[in-house]
Every structure is written in structure tokens, then in C-alpha cells.
Amino acid sequence: MTTEGHSHPTLRRRIGAPAAAVWAKHDRKTDGWLPLWRHMADSAAVAGLLWDTWLPANIRALIVAVLPRGEADARRLVVWLAAVHDIGKATPAFACQLDGLTDLADRMRDHGLHMRSHKAMGTDRRLAPHGLAGQVLLGEWLEQQHGWTGRQTGQFTVAVGGHHGVPPEHGQIHALDGHDELLRTPGPSRRLWHTVQAELLDACADEYGVRDRLAEWRTVKLPQPVQVLLTALVIVSDWIASNPDLFPYFPEDVPRTDEERIAAAWRGLDLPAPWAPTDPVGDAQQLIASRFELPPGAKARPVQEAAVELARTMPVPGLMVIEAPMGEGKTEAALAVTEIFAARSGAGGVFFALPTMATGNAMFPRLLDWIDRLPLPDGARHSVHLAHSKAALNEQFTDLMPGSGSVAAVELDADQRQDRSQHPRPRPHQGDRAAPELVAHAWLRGRKKAMLASFVAGTIDQLLFASLKSRHLALRHLALAGKVVVIDEAHAYDTYMSVYLDRVLSWLGAYRVPVVVLSATLPATRRRELLQAYAGADGPAATGPAFQEVGQTDAYPLLTAVSPGSGAAPLLRNPAPSARSTAVLLEHLGDDLSTLTDRLATELADGGCALVVRNTVPRVLETAQALRAHFGKASVTVAHSRFTDLDRAAKDAGLLDLFGPPEKTTDRPPGPHVVVASQVAEQSLDIDFDLLVTDLCPVDLLLQRMGRLHRHQRGAGQSQRPQRLRTARCLLTGLLNDAEWKGADAPLPVRGSIAVYGEYALLRSAAALLPHLAGPSLNRAPVRLPEDISPLVQQAYADESPVPADWAEALDRAREAYRHHRADQAERAAVFRLDTAGKAGKPLFGWLTAGVGDADDTPNGRAQVRDSRESLEVIVVQRHADGSLTTLPWLPADSAGRVRAGLHLPQDQAPPPFSTRTAASCALRLPTEYSYAETADRAIAELEQLYLPAWHAKDNHWLADQLILPLDERCQTHLAGFHLRYSPADGLEVTRA
């Protein structure tokens, strides 16, 4: 067994034989190994390349800004920390662990580095994990050889101590203080252990040019965000350098010099470079027209023009909140601002955060189209990712995945085309240039690395996880720190989620990350809280006139911006609304189904399309059944969340095909046609109806629903709509009392609405709407969109707003319950919430104390940042009379024309990959009835009766550990005392057995 392979690396020349014998890595299958010096050199080389070619400019600038000699110091520091990160492996506590499995420890003993056996050392070894041991050794070296104090070392050494995902806690550090024998074996060899450790650290200091910088670095106070980024860079460097396919273990199969070894690995890794945009030229009209496919003659809207102007005139890129009506082009405005912010800040990518997987899926192709239109250099190649747990079932995303799914070192004389099966299919040309190559890179996958891709669309959970104390949190911060972050549908997040969101914004402000927040309807107090969190405004700054104005204005549309830093004052812009305006007549409708049916029959007598929005799925299904009895099954469509993933995607696509924008829709039914939907219809779907019926809900969500009413112009004066439906009307239902809405008694919302939204929010909404509902119909004021959006929202969310005197008792009772609920949410959310960034120079010790362990996009992970009952998720299949299993019989073919319906699913072996993916695409979340412990336990016990060991193999990850729900040939079954029936038309129906 050789120590050096066949190369003559420079780091090896700086150390003696005992230090060269220290091992760092071992492969039990091949008995291959790496000496510590080799892994140090590999990690340092990777860190240098990451700094030079992969790290976005804004992250480099943060680190550069705090070091005396700027860029040169910053690069040296990153490379040096990566080099020394595993110095804790040069200890007996680490080296003894392979006793009996290999002779690596014995070889060290042969060089005088004596140690007790693994068994003799016992459980004390746990006091000295090699990350913590390395932190201690590096701190001692800085103190003893370079005159640093203990207070000065921690801010640097924590990157070593935390490179396995969790910075050490003070208790762990103190516990190791009394166990020097874990760091150096007592007796004759203790001095040699000390010499070897110092020799390795000296060699790295000399090799990577930091020895003469350490004296001046003693005066540096590293901000905590910089400490996080340094830790994350060490982790990434370590992970890459630890990949034996890139950095082969000894004995090497091919002789390589240092340069050849790193070059081959870097070619094999082939990481796409970050986005490096230049400031776009031209005015808002030119920018919008060049980046998006606009209808003929379309112009940039005033909100878009104002957003572009504000992005260009802010002192430095910061947080911009865009509040504008539904359908006003906020997404396009956000992406235009993103490009300007990225160019001005040096950000190297984008994260677009959305409320749900469905909205994330809908945004992903829009993000790709935008990237295709960016003025990128020919041959540009960038990494993209769809960030949610079902991303690998999205065909548009999987089309971008390399065929290999792995990386390996590539020699200089190898075919440089590298078998382009590892690269995704080419994307279409844009005009006279090739579109950039977008790739879901093989290395940038998995729950901890995926967010490091340059362009990411995903669920808001991925952002909220950045404020959750969890393992490898530094990687998530590195991923976000290098991007512009766009947060869509900001009004959709409750108090529990907002506790995490505000903390995320405080860290994004500390990283100087540009952020764009989008909302059609945002309460003024919430707007102020978002800006204060980002700017770090507390004390006098938080209550100053500028922030007071932010929290009081009801101007609309409204742009609000603030730069990072507690001294920044907000900027406000009030652009004119576009020429589009809709007056919606609001009317109360009794809640019984016969009244609804009769009214719709009258309204749709001459045709037309109506949307009925219910607050719960049972009300959706109950309503649809009643309406079908009158209109017929073909004239009533159902949409809600209880569909399998594939059916939900097909349902959304079908709604867009039938009810989308006029220029994109040719099959709009002449009517009568009714869509009965849950909240899935209120956001991120560009659908347009002639008439709206909706349950009472919080006023901001009601306005979102109104955004689906007369959303597009259909002929002059809406002349292409049926004559009686050319005036926009919304019928408000979902109340158990006061069919005439006289306002004498407080409204009594239906039970399901109270369960979803709480009574207080519903009563406040009703009070705000009274002027539009009370009194004779001829005297009622219409809801004018967009003019009334902000006044209604501010009135509904301001406690001091007037309400009828007869409502006082009911409102007081509801307010007390609401405040208790909010306080409870905030208290529970704060348990695992990350602290704000501490003062500069304070080490990150204990940064993740009392954390949750790993946080990922699983039901358990999402439950940490969402205050909702997580029910069971099942894979829905069909079981036939003979006991065989197949995929569901109505599934459409995939984009390549492959049949997915009725595929046989063998039970004695794992299904073929395509069948496995198809089955996994039929996942379904059971309703809240199954979120209660007793029912859930009973359901799990019944579902586990169909346990197929072959489906749970480790390499069959789409079906492993999944619960299978088999439906009979009528697509029905019984589960835990409930009768379940499923259809592609109505989704899952649940009734008590």
C-alpha cells in the first residue's frame, strides 16, 4: 500500500513520514484509502475552483468586504479552511476506529503514533467527533503559534467544527477540554501526535499562503453571515473532494500529478457556472417585450414600468414589495426586477417561491421560458431545479436531467464530448441565437444540494427551512445568499409561517440578498412587518415616520422598497392602475342548494360559464352533485385538492384549456357550464368566468376569487359573453342566517368555513363588505377592481375599523379566540426558529442548539414550517378480482406517447422503472379525517396489510416506505371506518361507512 501513489504533490513534500501515514478515508469494499494530506490538498483545490468559477459574485463580495486585503485574502481564507477542515482526523479518537478491519491504524502506530484500540477507547470517543476535534486543534495552533486569543479563534475555527452540518455547542467544547487523551495519546507518543498535527497545519499555512496573513487576520471580526458562508463552502468542498469517482482512492489506477488529478475531477464534475447578468438596457417596455411573449400591441403596464424604474434607482438592491391587481403582470414585473437586481448585486441565480407544489409546477415552465429569452452568451450552460418532493415526477423537469445521474473524473485526452447522454435534450432557439443549455445537474440533486442550482422554482417551504434550526442549514443559506429571491402570493401565509418568513427575511437582509415580494392583496401591517424584518429595523427606526407610512397607506397599486441595513428608509411608489377596471356587483345568496341551482339556471339560461368556490371539499362535492342533477354531468366540472398528482395536473391543464385567456383558448364551452372548485381556483391559475359564486372567506382571498371574474376582455364591452352576464357579479353565500343580509345580526358562517379560516377573519370580512351588500340593490356600491382592493383589505385587517353595534358580542368573542390562536402559533413556531444574526466576531457555537435534525420536503419536514394537520399520503392503484395490481385505468399517455393506464404492477418484484414512476405519480393525500391519531393508526394498520417487500427495496425509492391504497374495479374501498370512492371527474369522496 503506497502513501503517495505515483505523483509528487507539493503538500506531501512539506510533511514527514508520520504525518503522511495519517489516514482520512477508507472504502471497506475495495480497501482503497486516502491519506489525510491528500484529502487536504484535494479539498483546498476544489475550494479554489469553487471560488474562481462557481461562487456568485455577491457571495464573494460579502467575504471580501471583511478582510484587510480583499479578494486575495478572501480566496486564501476559503482555500485554507477547506484544507484544514479534517485536521481532527489526526487524532487517536478518529484513527483507531478501523482496528480489525484494515491495517491503517497499525501503520500509524508503526510510525510512532500510538493509540489505544477502538474497544479500549470505548464511548469516550463520542466526545471528540473529528469536526469538534479539528476546531480545538486549529484553535490551539492559532493561539500557541500565532498569538491569537480564544475569543479571536472561534469565528474562524467554527467552519471546521461545523463542517458536518451542526456547529459545536459550548457544552460539547467544554466536555472535550478534560479529555486531551482523545486528541493525543498520553505518554511517549504525545509529543509526536502534537508534532504531526502542527506539521500538517504548518504545511497548509505555507502551501496556501496564509502564514503571513494570520497576524493581521487577528483583528478581523467576521460577521455571522460570513461565518455561515465559510462553513458552507467548506462543506461543499469536502463533499466534492470526498467523491471517489472524482478523486480516486489509493492505490491510484492512473498515475496523476496534483494538477492532473484536480483537472480530471473538475472536468468530470462539470458544474455549470452561475448566472452573471449585465444590467439590461432600454426602458421597461423594451425589457418586458424582449423577455416575455406579449399579445400583439401589448404594452408594459404602469406597475411594471414603476417596478423597473424603482429597481434601477434604489441605492442598492434590497426588498421590493409589489402589490397590484390580479392579472396585472406581477410575475413579469418580478422577473424584470430580478434581472436588474441580479446585475446590480452580483447575484448568480433566482429562487421563485410559491405556496404549493401545483403552483410551483405551473411556474417552472414560465421560468424556463424567461431564461431562454435572457441575453446569455452563446454556449451558456446553467443549472436549474424544481424544488419540491414530487419534482422528479414532473416531465418538464426530468427532461432536463442528465441520462447518467452520476459524475466521474475525466482525463484530459478523453472524448471531450463526454457522451452527451449526460446532458439534457437541447432547448429551442430564440431568434438568431441558441437558447442556453439548462441542466438539472447530477451532483446538484438531493434534498441538501438541490437548492444550490442557479435557477430554482419551488415551494415556500424551501425558503422557510432557512430559518429552521436544522442540520446542514449553512448549505441552504449558501444557496439563498447567491440568488435573488421572489416570494409569490405573500398574503397566503398564516401567522405560523410568517414567524419563519420574517426570520428568513432578516437573514436575507444580512446577506444583502435582493428580494421581491408579490401580492394582490396585502394588509398594511403585514407589509410593514416584512420591510422591518428585512431591513433589521428595530428600536426608533421601526417606529419612524417612514415605516409608519408603510403601515398606514392604502394607496394601490403600491410598490414599497427598502435597502438592507437598519438605517435604510423605505421608498414608496404609487403607479397608476392600468386602464383595465372592473365593477363587481356583490349580492348575498342563501346557502341552500336549491336556491343556488335555481339562480344558476336563471343566470346561465343563455349560456355562459360560472365558477362556484367552496371553502371545503365536502361542500364542493355536495354542490356538484346537486348541480349535475339539473345541468347534467358534462356541464359541471369539479376541481379541488383531493386528486392524485397526475389527475390534479390534468385537471389544471383542462381548466386552462377551457377557461384560459382568449388568445390561448379555443374550446371555451358556450355554456351553460359550472366549475365547482375549492381554494385551488383562487391563485396562480389564469382562468376567466362570466359569473362567480363564492363562500364567505377572508376579504383578501375573496378579492383573489373575484380576480377570476371577467379576468379578460371578451369583445368590446364584454360583448362575447352572454348578455345578462356582461356585468360582473359575485354572489356571496356560505352563511346560515340572514338571507337578505340586513346587517342586524352578526353573520353565522357555515361550520366548515370557520374550521378553515376562523370566525374572526370571516366576521371582519363581512363587516368590510357591508357597504356593498346592505340596503336596496339599486343603492349598493359595486366593488371596483382595482380601486377598492386596498381599502377593503386594510379595513378588514384593522382592529379599529367600524362594525355594526349588534355584532359587538360575537366579534369580541371571535377576536379573543383569534388572538389566542395567533399567540399560540407564534409561540410554537419560535421553538425551532433560528435566532437573528449575532454581532460580528461572535462564533456560531450553538447556532443550531435544540434543532430539529434534518429538515426536508417530506410531510414531517413541512409540518415544521406549516401549522396544518398532516394526513396520510397513499399511492393509489387498482386491484382486480384476481388479486393483480395495475395503475389506474384512465391515466393519459406521457409526453413521449407512452401508455400509463392499466400498467401491470408485479407483486413479487419491483415494477419496471416506468411503471414505478407512473404509480408514484398517483399519490394522494387523505383528508383530515385521517389526521387524528386513532384513525391514522387504524388506517396505517389496514394499509400495511398490502405490504410488498419487493416494492420496498432501497433502490426503488419512489415506492419504498409508501402506503399503497388499492381500489377495487369500481374504484372504491373501505379504510378505517370510512367508505372511499375515487374518480378522475370528482377525485376522492369520503363518507362514513
Tab-separated table of C-alpha atoms in Angstrom, residues 131 159 477 548 572 603 691 703 810 888 926:
chain	number	residue	atom	x	y	z
A	131	GLY	CA	-15.088	18.160	13.411
A	159	ALA	CA	-16.070	26.375	9.934
A	477	HIS	CA	-28.082	29.740	3.404
A	548	GLN	CA	-45.350	54.408	9.892
A	572	LEU	CA	-42.899	54.106	-1.852
A	603	GLU	CA	-78.239	33.249	-14.906
A	691	LEU	CA	-70.244	34.697	-13.051
A	703	LEU	CA	-60.701	39.500	-3.933
A	810	ALA	CA	-69.933	37.923	18.543
A	888	LEU	CA	-55.305	3.486	-12.716
A	926	LEU	CA	-56.062	11.551	2.525
